[in-house]
mmCIF file of C-alpha atoms in Angstrom:
data_model
loop_
_atom_site.group_PDB
_atom_site.id
_atom_site.type_symbol
_atom_site.label_atom_id
_atom_site.label_comp_id
_atom_site.label_asym_id
_atom_site.label_seq_id
_atom_site.Cartn_x
_atom_site.Cartn_y
_atom_site.Cartn_z
ATOM 1 C CA UNK A 1 -42.494 59.236 43.565
ATOM 2 C CA UNK A 2 -42.020 62.362 41.448
ATOM 3 C CA UNK A 3 -43.339 62.118 37.896
ATOM 4 C CA UNK A 4 -42.021 64.560 35.306
ATOM 5 C CA UNK A 5 -43.494 65.350 31.913
ATOM 6 C CA UNK A 6 -40.710 65.711 29.313
ATOM 7 C CA UNK A 7 -43.005 67.738 27.022
ATOM 8 C CA UNK A 8 -44.051 70.321 29.613
ATOM 9 C CA UNK A 9 -42.972 73.812 28.644
ATOM 10 C CA UNK A 10 -40.116 72.711 26.405
ATOM 11 C CA UNK A 11 -37.754 71.726 29.205
ATOM 12 C CA UNK A 12 -38.636 74.376 31.777
ATOM 13 C CA UNK A 13 -40.076 71.558 33.879
ATOM 14 C CA UNK A 14 -36.701 69.848 34.296
ATOM 15 C CA UNK A 15 -35.054 72.451 36.518
ATOM 16 C CA UNK A 16 -38.193 72.965 38.602
ATOM 17 C CA UNK A 17 -38.691 69.228 39.115
ATOM 18 C CA UNK A 18 -35.086 68.690 40.168
ATOM 19 C CA UNK A 19 -35.177 71.677 42.524
ATOM 20 C CA UNK A 20 -38.335 70.294 44.121
ATOM 21 C CA UNK A 21 -36.758 66.840 44.449
ATOM 22 C CA UNK A 22 -33.657 68.340 46.066
ATOM 23 C CA UNK A 23 -35.762 70.297 48.562
ATOM 24 C CA UNK A 24 -37.721 67.178 49.511
ATOM 25 C CA UNK A 25 -34.517 65.192 50.013
ATOM 26 C CA UNK A 26 -33.120 67.967 52.194
ATOM 27 C CA UNK A 27 -36.201 67.491 54.372
ATOM 28 C CA UNK A 28 -35.326 63.820 54.817
ATOM 29 C CA UNK A 29 -37.680 62.321 52.233
ATOM 30 C CA UNK A 30 -36.753 59.532 49.854
ATOM 31 C CA UNK A 31 -37.614 60.655 46.326
ATOM 32 C CA UNK A 32 -37.591 58.546 43.163
ATOM 33 C CA UNK A 33 -37.921 60.574 39.949
ATOM 34 C CA UNK A 34 -39.759 58.849 37.101
ATOM 35 C CA UNK A 35 -40.499 60.079 33.585
ATOM 36 C CA UNK A 36 -42.818 58.555 31.024
ATOM 37 C CA UNK A 37 -42.335 58.987 27.305
ATOM 38 C CA UNK A 38 -46.091 58.910 26.718
ATOM 39 C CA UNK A 39 -49.348 59.210 28.633
ATOM 40 C CA UNK A 40 -49.690 55.415 28.709
ATOM 41 C CA UNK A 41 -46.148 54.968 30.001
ATOM 42 C CA UNK A 42 -46.621 57.641 32.652
ATOM 43 C CA UNK A 43 -49.848 55.981 33.799
ATOM 44 C CA UNK A 44 -48.092 52.615 34.032
ATOM 45 C CA UNK A 45 -45.296 54.161 36.109
ATOM 46 C CA UNK A 46 -47.848 55.720 38.450
ATOM 47 C CA UNK A 47 -49.598 52.387 38.920
ATOM 48 C CA UNK A 48 -46.262 50.782 39.743
ATOM 49 C CA UNK A 49 -45.508 53.550 42.246
ATOM 50 C CA UNK A 50 -48.739 52.775 44.076
ATOM 51 C CA UNK A 51 -48.116 49.034 43.944
ATOM 52 C CA UNK A 52 -44.697 49.406 45.594
ATOM 53 C CA UNK A 53 -46.171 51.547 48.360
ATOM 54 C CA UNK A 54 -45.345 55.154 47.549
ATOM 55 C CA UNK A 55 -46.384 57.429 50.431
ATOM 56 C CA UNK A 56 -47.130 60.305 48.048
ATOM 57 C CA UNK A 57 -47.071 61.084 44.342
ATOM 58 C CA UNK A 58 -45.717 64.399 43.081
ATOM 59 C CA UNK A 59 -46.300 65.538 39.503
ATOM 60 C CA UNK A 60 -44.111 68.118 37.752
ATOM 61 C CA UNK A 61 -46.196 69.224 34.792
ATOM 62 C CA UNK A 62 -49.427 70.928 33.801
ATOM 63 C CA UNK A 63 -53.078 70.037 34.138
ATOM 64 C CA UNK A 64 -52.838 67.234 31.585
ATOM 65 C CA UNK A 65 -50.080 65.450 33.517
ATOM 66 C CA UNK A 66 -51.915 66.037 36.785
ATOM 67 C CA UNK A 67 -54.986 64.444 35.177
ATOM 68 C CA UNK A 68 -52.971 61.270 34.539
ATOM 69 C CA UNK A 69 -52.174 61.126 38.248
ATOM 70 C CA UNK A 70 -55.724 61.658 39.492
ATOM 71 C CA UNK A 71 -56.934 58.721 37.398
ATOM 72 C CA UNK A 72 -54.677 56.518 39.527
ATOM 73 C CA UNK A 73 -54.972 58.273 42.902
ATOM 74 C CA UNK A 74 -58.749 58.803 43.020
ATOM 75 C CA UNK A 75 -60.295 56.727 45.758
ATOM 76 C CA UNK A 76 -56.965 56.081 47.501
ATOM 77 C CA UNK A 77 -55.529 57.924 50.485
ATOM 78 C CA UNK A 78 -52.203 58.592 48.750
ATOM 79 C CA UNK A 79 -51.811 62.387 48.487
ATOM 80 C CA UNK A 80 -50.927 64.268 45.308
ATOM 81 C CA UNK A 81 -48.384 67.072 45.170
ATOM 82 C CA UNK A 82 -47.998 69.358 42.158
ATOM 83 C CA UNK A 83 -44.951 71.230 40.863
ATOM 84 C CA UNK A 84 -46.654 73.493 38.287
ATOM 85 C CA UNK A 85 -44.560 73.497 35.106
ATOM 86 C CA UNK A 86 -47.162 73.227 32.348
ATOM 87 C CA UNK A 87 -48.925 75.740 30.145
ATOM 88 C CA UNK A 88 -52.116 76.091 32.156
ATOM 89 C CA UNK A 89 -51.502 74.942 35.753
ATOM 90 C CA UNK A 90 -55.100 75.753 36.695
ATOM 91 C CA UNK A 91 -55.529 73.085 39.365
ATOM 92 C CA UNK A 92 -52.206 73.986 40.972
ATOM 93 C CA UNK A 93 -53.197 77.652 41.016
ATOM 94 C CA UNK A 94 -56.503 76.768 42.668
ATOM 95 C CA UNK A 95 -54.507 75.032 45.393
ATOM 96 C CA UNK A 96 -52.420 78.162 45.979
ATOM 97 C CA UNK A 97 -49.294 77.000 44.136
ATOM 98 C CA UNK A 98 -47.521 79.507 41.914
ATOM 99 C CA UNK A 99 -46.325 78.850 38.379
ATOM 100 C CA UNK A 100 -42.846 77.235 38.261
ATOM 101 C CA UNK A 101 -42.327 77.814 42.011
ATOM 102 C CA UNK A 102 -40.521 74.595 42.841
ATOM 103 C CA UNK A 103 -39.569 75.742 46.335
ATOM 104 C CA UNK A 104 -43.148 76.650 47.239
ATOM 105 C CA UNK A 105 -44.500 73.384 45.846
ATOM 106 C CA UNK A 106 -41.924 71.354 47.785
ATOM 107 C CA UNK A 107 -42.544 73.370 50.962
ATOM 108 C CA UNK A 108 -46.251 72.509 50.781
ATOM 109 C CA UNK A 109 -45.361 68.820 50.677
ATOM 110 C CA UNK A 110 -42.854 69.113 53.507
ATOM 111 C CA UNK A 111 -45.473 70.798 55.700
ATOM 112 C CA UNK A 112 -47.653 67.765 55.105
ATOM 113 C CA UNK A 113 -51.017 69.539 55.254
ATOM 114 C CA UNK A 114 -53.507 68.028 52.808
ATOM 115 C CA UNK A 115 -57.091 68.588 51.800
ATOM 116 C CA UNK A 116 -59.598 66.427 50.000
ATOM 117 C CA UNK A 117 -61.132 67.773 46.790
ATOM 118 C CA UNK A 118 -63.823 66.659 44.373
ATOM 119 C CA UNK A 119 -63.261 65.446 40.839
ATOM 120 C CA UNK A 120 -65.620 65.176 37.870
ATOM 121 C CA UNK A 121 -66.243 61.936 35.990
ATOM 122 C CA UNK A 122 -66.909 61.950 32.245
ATOM 123 C CA UNK A 123 -68.794 59.053 30.677
ATOM 124 C CA UNK A 124 -68.581 58.812 26.905
ATOM 125 C CA UNK A 125 -71.202 57.337 24.576
ATOM 126 C CA UNK A 126 -69.226 54.067 24.420
ATOM 127 C CA UNK A 127 -69.253 53.744 28.221
ATOM 128 C CA UNK A 128 -65.601 54.609 28.818
ATOM 129 C CA UNK A 129 -64.867 57.066 31.611
ATOM 130 C CA UNK A 130 -62.211 59.543 32.672
ATOM 131 C CA UNK A 131 -61.775 61.984 35.544
ATOM 132 C CA UNK A 132 -60.816 65.645 35.511
ATOM 133 C CA UNK A 133 -60.048 68.275 38.109
ATOM 134 C CA UNK A 134 -60.615 71.683 36.504
ATOM 135 C CA UNK A 135 -63.030 72.464 33.649
ATOM 136 C CA UNK A 136 -64.681 70.641 30.759
ATOM 137 C CA UNK A 137 -65.095 72.908 27.721
ATOM 138 C CA UNK A 138 -67.360 72.343 24.717
ATOM 139 C CA UNK A 139 -68.332 74.588 21.832
ATOM 140 C CA UNK A 140 -66.438 77.802 21.200
ATOM 141 C CA UNK A 141 -63.942 77.228 24.001
ATOM 142 C CA UNK A 142 -63.107 73.705 22.818
ATOM 143 C CA UNK A 143 -62.365 75.179 19.387
ATOM 144 C CA UNK A 144 -60.084 77.676 21.124
ATOM 145 C CA UNK A 145 -58.335 74.712 22.748
ATOM 146 C CA UNK A 146 -57.947 73.064 19.344
ATOM 147 C CA UNK A 147 -56.243 76.142 17.978
ATOM 148 C CA UNK A 148 -54.140 76.828 21.090
ATOM 149 C CA UNK A 149 -52.807 73.281 21.085
ATOM 150 C CA UNK A 150 -51.681 73.692 17.475
ATOM 151 C CA UNK A 151 -49.728 76.854 18.354
ATOM 152 C CA UNK A 152 -46.066 76.565 19.328
ATOM 153 C CA UNK A 153 -45.814 80.145 20.504
ATOM 154 C CA UNK A 154 -46.532 81.938 22.774
ATOM 155 C CA UNK A 155 -46.850 79.945 25.997
ATOM 156 C CA UNK A 156 -49.253 80.276 28.898
ATOM 157 C CA UNK A 157 -52.298 82.491 29.064
ATOM 158 C CA UNK A 158 -51.337 84.642 26.072
ATOM 159 C CA UNK A 159 -51.533 81.628 23.760
ATOM 160 C CA UNK A 160 -55.166 81.021 24.752
ATOM 161 C CA UNK A 161 -55.950 84.715 24.379
ATOM 162 C CA UNK A 162 -54.643 84.805 20.810
ATOM 163 C CA UNK A 163 -56.444 81.570 19.918
ATOM 164 C CA UNK A 164 -59.649 82.970 21.400
ATOM 165 C CA UNK A 165 -59.463 86.148 19.326
ATOM 166 C CA UNK A 166 -58.802 84.210 16.101
ATOM 167 C CA UNK A 167 -61.707 81.799 16.696
ATOM 168 C CA UNK A 168 -63.915 84.743 17.559
ATOM 169 C CA UNK A 169 -63.893 85.771 13.901
ATOM 170 C CA UNK A 170 -66.074 82.757 13.001
ATOM 171 C CA UNK A 171 -68.081 82.624 16.221
ATOM 172 C CA UNK A 172 -71.608 81.228 15.885
ATOM 173 C CA UNK A 173 -74.227 79.454 17.950
ATOM 174 C CA UNK A 174 -74.485 75.651 17.897
ATOM 175 C CA UNK A 175 -77.570 73.527 18.697
ATOM 176 C CA UNK A 176 -77.207 72.015 22.184
ATOM 177 C CA UNK A 177 -79.288 69.770 24.369
ATOM 178 C CA UNK A 178 -78.376 70.007 28.052
ATOM 179 C CA UNK A 179 -79.882 67.571 30.572
ATOM 180 C CA UNK A 180 -78.958 68.436 34.126
ATOM 181 C CA UNK A 181 -79.480 67.219 37.671
ATOM 182 C CA UNK A 182 -79.578 70.235 39.983
ATOM 183 C CA UNK A 183 -78.089 70.446 43.458
ATOM 184 C CA UNK A 184 -81.493 69.575 44.960
ATOM 185 C CA UNK A 185 -81.875 66.507 42.730
ATOM 186 C CA UNK A 186 -84.425 67.962 40.301
ATOM 187 C CA UNK A 187 -83.921 67.359 36.582
ATOM 188 C CA UNK A 188 -84.224 69.812 33.697
ATOM 189 C CA UNK A 189 -83.624 69.919 29.951
ATOM 190 C CA UNK A 190 -82.329 73.009 28.147
ATOM 191 C CA UNK A 191 -82.645 73.040 24.344
ATOM 192 C CA UNK A 192 -81.358 75.738 22.029
ATOM 193 C CA UNK A 193 -78.357 77.334 20.387
ATOM 194 C CA UNK A 194 -75.330 77.976 22.594
ATOM 195 C CA UNK A 195 -71.951 79.502 21.952
ATOM 196 C CA UNK A 196 -70.435 77.214 24.558
ATOM 197 C CA UNK A 197 -71.134 75.003 27.556
ATOM 198 C CA UNK A 198 -68.565 74.484 30.301
ATOM 199 C CA UNK A 199 -68.678 72.272 33.386
ATOM 200 C CA UNK A 200 -66.358 73.373 36.150
ATOM 201 C CA UNK A 201 -65.094 71.476 39.131
ATOM 202 C CA UNK A 202 -62.542 74.267 39.485
ATOM 203 C CA UNK A 203 -62.853 77.977 38.701
ATOM 204 C CA UNK A 204 -60.442 78.485 35.827
ATOM 205 C CA UNK A 205 -59.108 77.104 32.585
ATOM 206 C CA UNK A 206 -56.681 78.274 29.906
ATOM 207 C CA UNK A 207 -54.092 79.456 32.412
ATOM 208 C CA UNK A 208 -56.334 81.430 34.740
ATOM 209 C CA UNK A 209 -59.536 82.402 32.893
ATOM 210 C CA UNK A 210 -62.297 82.250 35.581
ATOM 211 C CA UNK A 211 -65.030 80.780 33.408
ATOM 212 C CA UNK A 212 -66.778 79.277 36.473
ATOM 213 C CA UNK A 213 -65.883 81.984 39.009
ATOM 214 C CA UNK A 214 -67.941 80.585 41.898
ATOM 215 C CA UNK A 215 -66.807 76.964 41.601
ATOM 216 C CA UNK A 216 -65.512 75.286 44.751
ATOM 217 C CA UNK A 217 -63.236 72.248 44.551
ATOM 218 C CA UNK A 218 -64.756 70.727 47.680
ATOM 219 C CA UNK A 219 -68.481 71.561 47.661
ATOM 220 C CA UNK A 220 -69.725 68.284 46.162
ATOM 221 C CA UNK A 221 -71.165 70.082 43.117
ATOM 222 C CA UNK A 222 -70.184 71.200 39.616
ATOM 223 C CA UNK A 223 -70.708 74.646 38.120
ATOM 224 C CA UNK A 224 -72.375 74.725 34.693
ATOM 225 C CA UNK A 225 -71.835 77.862 32.591
ATOM 226 C CA UNK A 226 -73.872 78.274 29.393
ATOM 227 C CA UNK A 227 -73.384 81.149 26.938
ATOM 228 C CA UNK A 228 -76.111 81.951 24.414
ATOM 229 C CA UNK A 229 -75.484 83.635 21.054
ATOM 230 C CA UNK A 230 -75.288 87.397 20.756
ATOM 231 C CA UNK A 231 -73.818 89.793 18.236
ATOM 232 C CA UNK A 232 -70.058 89.510 17.824
ATOM 233 C CA UNK A 233 -69.562 93.130 18.769
ATOM 234 C CA UNK A 234 -71.493 92.674 22.011
ATOM 235 C CA UNK A 235 -69.618 89.500 22.907
ATOM 236 C CA UNK A 236 -66.301 91.151 22.063
ATOM 237 C CA UNK A 237 -67.094 93.984 24.453
ATOM 238 C CA UNK A 238 -67.955 91.457 27.134
ATOM 239 C CA UNK A 239 -64.731 89.444 26.820
ATOM 240 C CA UNK A 240 -62.920 91.554 29.449
ATOM 241 C CA UNK A 241 -65.634 90.573 31.924
ATOM 242 C CA UNK A 242 -64.831 86.894 31.320
ATOM 243 C CA UNK A 243 -61.228 87.552 32.343
ATOM 244 C CA UNK A 244 -62.437 89.359 35.468
ATOM 245 C CA UNK A 245 -64.956 86.643 36.290
ATOM 246 C CA UNK A 246 -67.903 89.064 36.220
ATOM 247 C CA UNK A 247 -69.560 87.625 33.089
ATOM 248 C CA UNK A 248 -72.138 85.610 35.029
ATOM 249 C CA UNK A 249 -74.244 88.759 35.439
ATOM 250 C CA UNK A 250 -74.655 89.116 31.652
ATOM 251 C CA UNK A 251 -78.071 88.242 30.181
ATOM 252 C CA UNK A 252 -76.594 85.777 27.661
ATOM 253 C CA UNK A 253 -74.818 83.798 30.407
ATOM 254 C CA UNK A 254 -76.604 81.228 32.561
ATOM 255 C CA UNK A 255 -75.011 79.381 35.470
ATOM 256 C CA UNK A 256 -76.251 76.378 37.440
ATOM 257 C CA UNK A 257 -74.960 74.293 40.346
ATOM 258 C CA UNK A 258 -75.388 70.665 39.335
ATOM 259 C CA UNK A 259 -74.673 67.141 40.459
ATOM 260 C CA UNK A 260 -74.573 65.858 36.895
ATOM 261 C CA UNK A 261 -75.112 67.084 33.342
ATOM 262 C CA UNK A 262 -75.303 65.513 29.898
ATOM 263 C CA UNK A 263 -74.211 67.626 26.934
ATOM 264 C CA UNK A 264 -75.259 66.828 23.367
ATOM 265 C CA UNK A 265 -74.434 68.740 20.189
ATOM 266 C CA UNK A 266 -73.647 67.354 16.722
ATOM 267 C CA UNK A 267 -70.050 67.769 15.623
ATOM 268 C CA UNK A 268 -68.860 69.305 18.898
ATOM 269 C CA UNK A 269 -65.873 67.915 20.772
ATOM 270 C CA UNK A 270 -64.948 68.529 24.395
ATOM 271 C CA UNK A 271 -61.746 69.229 26.306
ATOM 272 C CA UNK A 272 -61.097 68.629 30.000
ATOM 273 C CA UNK A 273 -57.972 69.713 31.892
ATOM 274 C CA UNK A 274 -56.807 71.110 28.560
ATOM 275 C CA UNK A 275 -56.805 67.765 26.745
ATOM 276 C CA UNK A 276 -59.262 66.410 24.129
ATOM 277 C CA UNK A 277 -61.863 64.074 25.624
ATOM 278 C CA UNK A 278 -64.041 63.145 22.664
ATOM 279 C CA UNK A 279 -67.199 64.075 20.830
ATOM 280 C CA UNK A 280 -70.485 64.902 22.493
ATOM 281 C CA UNK A 281 -72.725 63.459 23.856
ATOM 282 C CA UNK A 282 -70.945 63.182 27.189
ATOM 283 C CA UNK A 283 -72.240 62.808 30.725
ATOM 284 C CA UNK A 284 -70.412 64.580 33.544
ATOM 285 C CA UNK A 285 -71.022 63.940 37.228
ATOM 286 C CA UNK A 286 -69.318 65.068 40.399
ATOM 287 C CA UNK A 287 -67.221 62.609 42.417
ATOM 288 C CA UNK A 288 -67.187 64.132 45.923
ATOM 289 C CA UNK A 289 -64.066 63.942 48.093
ATOM 290 C CA UNK A 290 -62.233 61.944 45.421
ATOM 291 C CA UNK A 291 -58.538 62.736 45.903
ATOM 292 C CA UNK A 292 -56.221 64.076 48.628
ATOM 293 C CA UNK A 293 -53.866 66.922 47.635
ATOM 294 C CA UNK A 294 -51.100 69.052 49.088
ATOM 295 C CA UNK A 295 -51.773 72.786 48.890
ATOM 296 C CA UNK A 296 -50.037 76.020 49.802
#
């Protein structure tokens, strides 16, 4: 089953999805293309695909559409293929798949080599849960997401860069409480003002920004990155290091390897896989070896 997202990149997904489907059929595979008009409809179609015995699910879209698929595929042995046609495509990139490369994405599926990766589970205050594959953002970076999602132009990484620079003008610290369970099982509480707190299963968000540069999709842990307040001029000078992934050496940045973390901050919302998740507090925990994926 190949699921397309009609909203992904204003139609650019359509050609890539059809090229991928054609390549898979040339290799002797039976491919049914499905397209949901909403997240709920897409999820229902994915559930039906599993019920009728699909051997694999392929998603043509970005991280948000991929996130719909992992909700259904987690805990099964049905592999997930990705044709990256969205704005961010961070999980696809982590798997070695290039933006809008339908041939490369299809070739990875034809080869049949898969790997098992971790996911992260979010539990909201009301007890509802959701899974994500890349990064959860809260604080400054979630405000950047808010702004980027309201922008119709430009697309891709540049959109996040512009949104980041605009939000930077009103940058300030926010009171956070962070309760974490370290890799060795010890617990710790961190109280104080933070600019942002991110929890990475993968390395990047926003179309390739390596906010958690040492994260590993299959290590059974999450990478927590906390940024404390500093003068705007200092933080502005350090922004290039964020894009290079060298910011973790900065005094205002603290990183931890964790099994689980709870984030609390009044009035702060969170994003995961580029989509809004809800207001803090939220608990995030790793789900080791959760889903099987095709990679380059």
